[in-house]
Coordinates of N, CA, C and O in Angstrom, one line a residue:
M1 N -1.6 22.6 21.9 CA -2.8 23.3 21.7 C -3.4 23.5 20.3 O -4.4 23.2 19.9
Q2 N -2.3 23.9 19.7 CA -2.6 24.3 18.0 C -3.1 23.0 17.3 O -3.8 23.2 16.5
Q3 N -2.5 22.2 17.7 CA -2.8 20.5 16.7 C -4.3 20.5 17.2 O -5.1 19.8 16.4
G4 N -4.9 20.6 18.5 CA -6.1 20.0 18.7 C -7.1 21.1 18.1 O -8.3 20.7 17.8
K5 N -6.8 22.2 18.0 CA -7.6 23.0 17.3 C -7.9 22.7 15.7 O -8.6 23.0 15.1
T6 N -6.9 22.5 15.0 CA -6.9 22.0 13.7 C -7.6 20.7 13.5 O -8.6 20.5 12.6
H7 N -7.4 19.7 14.5 CA -8.4 18.6 14.4 C -9.5 19.0 14.6 O -10.6 18.3 13.6
M8 N -10.2 20.0 15.5 CA -11.3 20.3 15.4 C -12.2 20.9 14.2 O -13.3 20.5 13.9
K9 N -11.5 22.0 13.5 CA -11.6 22.5 12.4 C -12.1 21.3 11.4 O -13.0 21.5 10.5
F10 N -11.1 20.2 11.4 CA -11.1 19.2 10.1 C -12.4 18.5 10.5 O -13.0 18.0 9.6
A11 N -12.4 18.2 11.8 CA -14.0 17.6 12.0 C -15.0 18.1 11.8 O -16.2 17.2 11.3
A12 N -15.3 19.1 11.9 CA -16.5 19.9 11.5 C -16.5 19.9 10.2 O -17.9 20.2 9.7
K13 N -15.8 20.1 9.3 CA -15.8 20.0 7.6 C -16.1 18.6 7.4 O -16.8 18.3 6.1
I14 N -15.7 17.4 7.9 CA -16.1 16.0 7.8 C -17.6 15.9 7.4 O -17.9 15.3 6.1
V15 N -18.3 15.8 8.2 CA -19.7 15.4 8.2 C -20.7 16.3 8.8 O -20.4 16.6 9.9
A16 N -21.5 17.2 7.9 CA -22.3 18.1 8.4 C -23.2 17.5 9.6 O -23.9 16.6 9.3
G17 N -23.2 18.1 10.9 CA -24.5 17.6 11.9 C -23.8 16.3 12.4 O -24.4 15.6 13.3
A18 N -22.4 15.9 12.2 CA -21.8 14.8 13.0 C -21.5 14.8 14.4 O -21.2 16.2 14.8
I19 N -21.8 14.2 15.4 CA -21.6 14.5 16.9 C -20.0 13.8 16.9 O -19.9 12.6 16.5
V20 N -19.2 14.8 17.6 CA -17.7 14.4 17.7 C -17.9 13.8 19.4 O -18.5 14.0 20.1
A21 N -17.1 12.3 18.9 CA -17.3 11.3 20.2 C -16.1 11.5 21.1 O -16.5 11.1 22.0
G22 N -15.1 11.8 20.9 CA -14.3 12.0 21.5 C -12.9 11.9 20.8 O -12.8 11.1 19.4
F23 N -11.5 12.0 21.5 CA -10.1 11.9 20.9 C -9.7 10.4 21.4 O -9.6 10.7 22.4
T24 N -8.6 9.9 21.0 CA -7.9 8.8 21.3 C -6.5 8.9 20.8 O -6.4 9.9 19.9
L25 N -5.7 8.3 21.0 CA -4.0 8.0 20.5 C -3.5 9.5 20.5 O -3.0 10.0 19.4
G26 N -3.8 10.1 21.7 CA -3.1 11.3 21.9 C -3.6 12.5 21.0 O -2.7 13.1 20.6
G27 N -4.8 12.5 20.1 CA -5.4 13.2 19.6 C -5.0 12.7 17.9 O -5.2 13.9 17.0
L28 N -4.3 12.0 17.8 CA -4.1 11.4 16.5 C -5.4 10.8 15.9 O -5.6 10.8 14.7
A29 N -6.3 10.3 16.6 CA -7.6 9.8 15.8 C -8.6 10.3 16.4 O -8.8 10.5 17.5
L30 N -9.8 10.8 15.7 CA -10.9 11.3 15.9 C -12.2 10.4 15.7 O -12.3 9.9 14.6
A31 N -12.9 10.0 16.9 CA -14.2 9.4 16.5 C -15.3 10.3 16.4 O -15.3 11.1 17.3
Q32 N -16.4 9.5 15.3 CA -17.4 10.3 15.4 C -18.4 9.3 15.3 O -18.5 8.3 14.6
D33 N -19.8 9.7 16.1 CA -21.0 8.6 15.7 C -22.2 9.2 15.1 O -22.5 10.4 15.7
A34 N -23.0 8.9 14.2 CA -23.9 9.8 13.7 C -24.7 8.3 12.6 O -24.5 8.1 11.7
G35 N -25.9 8.4 13.6 CA -26.9 7.3 13.0 C -26.6 6.3 12.4 O -26.9 5.7 11.3
G36 N -25.9 5.3 13.5 CA -25.6 4.2 13.0 C -24.0 3.9 12.3 O -23.8 2.9 11.8
I37 N -23.5 4.8 12.0 CA -22.2 5.0 11.4 C -21.1 5.8 12.2 O -21.3 6.7 12.7
K38 N -20.4 4.9 12.8 CA -19.0 5.6 13.4 C -18.0 5.8 12.5 O -17.7 4.5 11.9
R39 N -17.1 6.9 12.5 CA -16.0 7.1 11.9 C -14.9 7.3 12.6 O -14.8 8.3 13.8
T40 N -13.8 6.9 12.4 CA -12.6 7.0 13.3 C -11.5 7.6 12.3 O -11.1 6.8 11.3
L41 N -11.0 8.6 12.3 CA -9.8 9.1 11.6 C -8.2 8.7 12.3 O -8.1 9.0 13.5
F42 N -7.6 7.9 11.9 CA -6.3 7.6 12.2 C -5.1 8.7 11.7 O -4.3 8.8 12.5
Q43 N -5.5 9.0 10.5 CA -4.1 9.8 9.9 C -4.3 10.7 9.0 O -5.1 10.4 8.2
R44 N -3.4 11.9 8.9 CA -4.0 12.9 7.8 C -2.5 13.5 7.8 O -1.8 13.9 8.6
L45 N -1.9 13.3 6.3 CA -0.5 13.5 5.8 C -0.6 14.3 4.6 O -1.6 14.0 3.6
D46 N 0.2 15.0 4.7 CA 0.3 16.1 3.2 C 0.8 15.0 1.9 O 2.0 14.4 2.4
V47 N 0.2 14.8 1.0 CA 0.9 14.3 -0.2 C 1.5 15.3 -1.2 O 2.7 15.0 -1.4
N48 N 1.0 16.6 -1.5 CA 1.9 17.5 -1.9 C 1.3 19.1 -1.5 O 0.4 18.7 -0.5
D49 N 1.8 20.0 -2.5 CA 1.3 21.1 -2.1 C -0.5 21.3 -2.2 O -1.0 22.2 -1.7
K50 N -0.8 20.4 -2.9 CA -2.1 20.7 -3.3 C -3.3 19.3 -2.7 O -4.4 19.3 -2.5
Q51 N -3.0 18.5 -2.2 CA -3.5 17.2 -1.6 C -3.0 16.7 -0.4 O -1.7 16.7 -0.2
E52 N -3.9 16.1 0.3 CA -3.3 15.4 1.5 C -4.1 13.8 1.6 O -5.2 13.8 0.7
A53 N -3.5 12.9 2.4 CA -3.9 11.3 2.5 C -4.8 11.6 3.9 O -3.7 12.0 4.6
I54 N -5.7 10.9 3.9 CA -6.4 10.9 5.1 C -6.7 9.3 5.1 O -7.7 9.0 4.4
M55 N -6.5 8.7 6.5 CA -7.0 7.2 6.5 C -7.8 7.2 7.8 O -7.6 8.0 8.8
G56 N -8.9 6.1 7.6 CA -9.8 6.1 8.4 C -10.6 4.6 8.7 O -10.4 4.0 7.3
M57 N -11.6 4.9 9.4 CA -12.4 3.2 9.6 C -13.9 3.8 9.5 O -14.0 4.8 10.5
S58 N -14.6 3.2 8.9 CA -16.0 3.3 9.1 C -16.7 2.2 9.7 O -16.5 1.0 9.1
E59 N -17.3 2.2 10.7 CA -18.0 0.9 11.1 C -19.6 1.3 10.8 O -20.1 2.2 11.4
I60 N -20.2 0.6 10.1 CA -21.7 0.5 9.3 C -22.8 -0.6 10.4 O -22.5 -1.6 9.9
A61 N -23.5 -0.1 11.1 CA -24.2 -0.9 11.9 C -25.2 -1.6 10.7 O -25.4 -1.4 9.6
K62 N -25.8 -2.9 11.2 CA -26.3 -3.7 10.2 C -27.7 -3.1 9.4 O -28.1 -2.2 10.2
G63 N -28.1 -2.9 8.2 CA -28.9 -2.2 7.9 C -28.8 -0.8 7.3 O -29.8 -0.1 6.5
V64 N -27.8 0.1 7.9 CA -27.9 1.5 7.9 C -27.0 1.4 6.7 O -26.0 0.6 5.8
T65 N -27.2 2.6 5.9 CA -27.1 3.2 4.7 C -26.1 4.5 4.6 O -26.5 5.6 5.7
A66 N -24.9 4.6 4.2 CA -23.8 5.6 4.4 C -24.4 6.4 3.0 O -24.5 6.1 2.1
E67 N -25.3 7.4 3.5 CA -25.9 8.3 2.5 C -25.0 8.7 1.1 O -23.9 8.7 1.6
R68 N -25.6 9.0 0.1 CA -24.9 9.6 -1.0 C -24.2 10.7 -0.8 O -24.7 11.5 -0.2
H69 N -22.7 10.5 -1.3 CA -21.9 11.8 -1.0 C -20.8 11.7 -2.1 O -20.5 10.7 -2.8
T70 N -19.9 12.8 -2.2 CA -18.9 13.1 -2.9 C -17.6 13.1 -2.2 O -17.7 13.6 -1.0
H71 N -16.7 13.2 -3.0 CA -15.1 13.1 -2.2 C -14.2 14.2 -3.2 O -14.4 14.2 -4.5
F72 N -13.6 15.3 -2.8 CA -12.6 15.9 -3.7 C -11.2 15.2 -3.8 O -10.4 15.5 -3.9
G73 N -11.4 13.9 -4.4 CA -10.4 13.1 -4.6 C -10.8 11.5 -4.6 O -11.9 11.3 -4.7
T74 N -9.7 10.8 -4.5 CA -10.0 9.4 -4.5 C -10.4 8.8 -3.4 O -9.4 9.0 -2.7
E75 N -11.2 7.7 -3.4 CA -11.4 6.9 -2.0 C -10.9 5.4 -2.6 O -11.3 5.1 -3.3
S76 N -10.1 4.8 -1.6 CA -9.5 3.3 -1.9 C -10.1 2.9 -0.5 O -9.8 3.0 0.3
T77 N -10.9 1.6 -0.7 CA -11.6 1.0 0.6 C -11.2 -0.4 0.5 O -11.1 -1.1 -0.2
Y78 N -10.8 -1.0 1.9 CA -10.7 -2.5 2.3 C -11.6 -3.0 3.2 O -12.0 -2.2 4.1
V79 N -12.6 -3.8 2.7 CA -13.4 -4.4 3.6 C -13.1 -5.0 4.7 O -12.6 -6.3 4.5
L80 N -12.8 -4.8 5.8 CA -12.3 -5.3 7.4 C -12.9 -6.4 7.7 O -12.7 -7.5 7.9
E81 N -14.5 -6.1 7.7 CA -15.4 -7.1 8.5 C -16.6 -6.7 7.5 O -17.2 -5.7 7.6
G82 N -17.5 -7.8 7.2 CA -18.8 -8.0 6.7 C -19.0 -7.7 5.3 O -18.3 -8.2 4.4
E83 N -20.1 -7.1 5.1 CA -20.5 -6.9 3.3 C -21.3 -5.8 3.4 O -22.4 -5.3 4.0
V84 N -20.9 -5.2 2.2 CA -21.7 -3.7 1.9 C -22.0 -3.4 0.5 O -21.4 -4.5 -0.6
E85 N -23.1 -3.1 0.1 CA -23.5 -3.0 -1.5 C -23.0 -1.6 -1.7 O -23.5 -0.5 -1.0
L86 N -22.2 -1.2 -2.3 CA -21.7 0.2 -3.0 C -22.6 0.6 -4.0 O -22.9 -0.3 -5.2
H87 N -23.0 1.6 -3.8 CA -24.1 2.4 -4.9 C -23.2 3.8 -5.5 O -23.1 4.5 -4.9
I88 N -22.8 3.7 -6.8 CA -22.4 4.8 -7.6 C -23.1 5.5 -8.5 O -23.7 4.5 -9.6
D89 N -23.7 6.7 -8.8 CA -24.6 6.6 -9.5 C -24.2 6.3 -11.2 O -23.0 6.8 -11.5
G90 N -24.9 6.0 -11.8 CA -24.9 5.9 -13.0 C -24.2 4.2 -13.6 O -24.1 3.9 -14.4
E91 N -23.9 3.3 -12.1 CA -23.3 2.3 -12.2 C -24.3 1.2 -11.6 O -25.0 1.6 -10.7
P92 N -24.2 -0.1 -11.6 CA -25.1 -1.2 -11.1 C -24.4 -1.4 -9.7 O -23.2 -0.9 -9.5
P93 N -25.4 -1.5 -8.7 CA -24.8 -1.9 -7.2 C -23.8 -3.2 -7.4 O -23.9 -4.0 -8.3
R94 N -22.7 -2.9 -6.2 CA -21.8 -4.1 -6.3 C -21.4 -4.2 -4.9 O -21.7 -3.5 -4.2
K95 N -21.6 -5.7 -4.9 CA -21.4 -6.1 -3.4 C -19.9 -6.2 -3.3 O -19.1 -7.0 -4.0
F96 N -19.4 -5.9 -1.9 CA -17.9 -6.4 -1.4 C -18.1 -7.0 0.0 O -18.8 -6.7 0.8
H97 N -17.1 -7.9 0.1 CA -17.1 -8.9 1.7 C -15.7 -8.4 2.1 O -14.9 -8.1 1.4
T98 N -15.8 -9.1 3.3 CA -14.5 -9.4 4.1 C -13.3 -9.6 3.3 O -13.4 -10.5 2.3
G99 N -12.4 -8.6 3.0 CA -11.2 -8.9 2.4 C -11.2 -8.1 1.0 O -10.1 -8.2 0.2
E100 N -12.2 -7.8 0.6 CA -12.2 -7.4 -0.7 C -12.1 -5.7 -0.7 O -12.2 -5.1 0.4
T101 N -11.5 -5.1 -1.7 CA -11.4 -3.7 -2.3 C -11.9 -3.1 -3.0 O -13.0 -3.8 -4.0
F102 N -12.2 -1.9 -3.1 CA -13.0 -0.9 -4.1 C -12.3 0.2 -4.1 O -11.7 1.0 -3.0
Q103 N -12.5 1.0 -5.0 CA -12.1 2.3 -5.5 C -13.1 3.4 -5.8 O -14.0 2.6 -6.8
V104 N -13.3 4.8 -5.6 CA -14.5 5.7 -5.7 C -13.5 6.7 -6.5 O -12.7 7.3 -5.9
A105 N -13.8 7.0 -7.8 CA -13.1 8.2 -8.3 C -13.7 9.7 -7.9 O -14.6 9.7 -7.7
T106 N -12.8 10.5 -8.0 CA -13.2 11.8 -7.7 C -14.3 12.2 -8.2 O -14.7 12.1 -9.3
G107 N -15.2 13.2 -7.3 CA -16.7 13.3 -7.8 C -17.3 12.5 -8.0 O -18.5 13.2 -7.8
K108 N -17.4 11.3 -7.9 CA -18.3 10.4 -8.1 C -19.3 10.2 -7.0 O -19.1 10.2 -5.8
V109 N -20.7 10.2 -7.2 CA -21.7 10.4 -6.4 C -21.9 8.9 -5.7 O -22.0 8.3 -6.8
H110 N -21.5 8.6 -4.8 CA -21.8 7.3 -3.9 C -22.4 6.9 -2.8 O -22.1 8.0 -2.0
G111 N -22.5 6.0 -2.2 CA -23.1 5.4 -0.9 C -23.0 4.2 -0.9 O -22.8 3.3 -1.8
A112 N -23.1 3.4 0.5 CA -23.0 2.2 0.8 C -24.0 1.7 1.8 O -24.0 2.8 2.8
T113 N -24.6 0.4 1.5 CA -25.6 -0.3 2.6 C -24.6 -1.3 3.3 O -24.2 -1.9 2.3
N114 N -24.9 -1.5 4.6 CA -24.2 -2.8 5.2 C -25.6 -3.9 5.0 O -26.7 -3.7 5.4
I115 N -25.2 -4.8 4.1 CA -26.3 -5.9 4.0 C -25.8 -7.2 4.7 O -26.4 -8.2 4.3
G116 N -24.7 -7.1 5.5 CA -24.5 -8.2 6.3 C -25.3 -8.4 7.5 O -26.2 -7.8 7.5
S117 N -24.9 -9.4 8.2 CA -25.5 -9.8 9.6 C -24.9 -9.0 10.5 O -25.5 -9.2 11.6
G118 N -24.0 -8.4 10.5 CA -23.4 -7.6 12.1 C -22.7 -6.3 11.2 O -23.1 -5.8 10.0
T119 N -21.9 -5.7 12.1 CA -21.6 -4.4 12.0 C -20.4 -4.4 10.7 O -19.5 -5.3 10.9
A120 N -20.6 -3.7 9.7 CA -19.5 -3.8 8.7 C -18.4 -2.8 9.1 O -18.7 -1.7 9.4
K121 N -17.2 -3.2 8.7 CA -15.9 -2.2 9.1 C -15.1 -2.0 7.7 O -14.4 -3.1 7.3
L122 N -14.8 -0.9 7.7 CA -14.4 -0.5 6.3 C -13.0 0.6 6.6 O -13.3 1.4 7.4
I123 N -12.0 0.0 6.1 CA -10.7 1.0 6.1 C -10.6 1.7 5.0 O -10.6 1.1 3.8
A124 N -10.5 3.1 5.0 CA -10.4 3.9 3.5 C -8.9 4.8 3.8 O -8.8 5.4 4.6
V125 N -8.5 5.1 2.7 CA -7.7 6.0 2.2 C -8.2 7.2 1.5 O -8.6 6.3 0.1
Y126 N -8.1 8.2 1.7 CA -8.5 9.5 0.5 C -7.7 10.4 0.3 O -6.8 10.8 1.1
V127 N -7.2 10.3 -0.9 CA -6.2 11.5 -1.6 C -7.0 12.6 -1.9 O -7.5 12.5 -3.2
V128 N -7.4 13.7 -1.3 CA -8.2 14.5 -1.7 C -7.8 16.0 -1.7 O -6.4 16.0 -1.2
E129 N -8.2 16.8 -2.1 CA -7.9 18.6 -1.9 C -7.5 18.9 -0.8 O -8.6 18.7 0.0
K130 N -6.4 19.6 -0.4 CA -6.4 20.2 0.8 C -7.3 21.5 1.0 O -7.5 22.3 -0.1
G131 N -8.0 21.6 2.1 CA -8.6 22.7 2.4 C -10.2 22.6 1.9 O -11.0 23.2 2.3
K132 N -10.3 21.4 1.4 CA -11.9 21.1 1.1 C -12.2 19.9 2.1 O -11.6 19.2 3.1
P133 N -13.8 20.1 2.0 CA -14.3 18.8 3.3 C -14.1 17.5 2.7 O -14.0 17.4 1.4
L134 N -13.9 16.2 3.6 CA -13.6 15.1 3.2 C -14.6 14.5 2.4 O -14.2 13.8 1.4
A135 N -15.9 15.0 2.8 CA -17.1 14.4 2.2 C -18.2 15.5 2.0 O -18.1 16.4 3.2
T136 N -18.9 15.3 0.9 CA -19.8 16.4 0.7 C -21.0 15.8 0.1 O -21.2 14.9 -0.6
P137 N -22.3 16.1 1.0 CA -23.5 15.4 1.0 C -24.1 15.7 -0.7 O -23.8 16.8 -1.1
A138 N -24.5 14.4 -1.3 CA -25.0 14.8 -2.7 C -26.5 15.4 -2.5 O -27.1 14.7 -1.5
A139 N -27.0 15.9 -3.7 CA -28.2 16.3 -3.5 C -29.1 14.7 -3.9 O -28.5 14.1 -4.6
K140 N -30.4 15.1 -3.2 CA -31.3 13.6 -3.4 C -32.1 13.6 -4.7 O -32.4 14.7 -5.7

């Protein structure tokens, strides 16, 4: 029961206002769906006393944008399916297709838009500070 409570507290921190869709894999994966973006968390592991690694998948519907946000650590992403345009503040937009990877540095404001013809699927690993939210919305 304690493990379930931990997952619920963690989910509340990830995306403000997200709707928790359900648990799968015996409580190991958490699925959320909010405005054309479905996020599924697969794994959360301690890296050291101050950091944790979180692995998950984002599914972004055609034409939908993951709004600008930051992380308290590094994001490393693999494009499993589709095509996305990554926007990092202060840099030109970059396009990534199936099979390509990208990384976003700690604290960089960024977002991504699905510019492909179907749902984009992204697998990401975040190495972030423990006790902080996974993502923090950026000011507009």
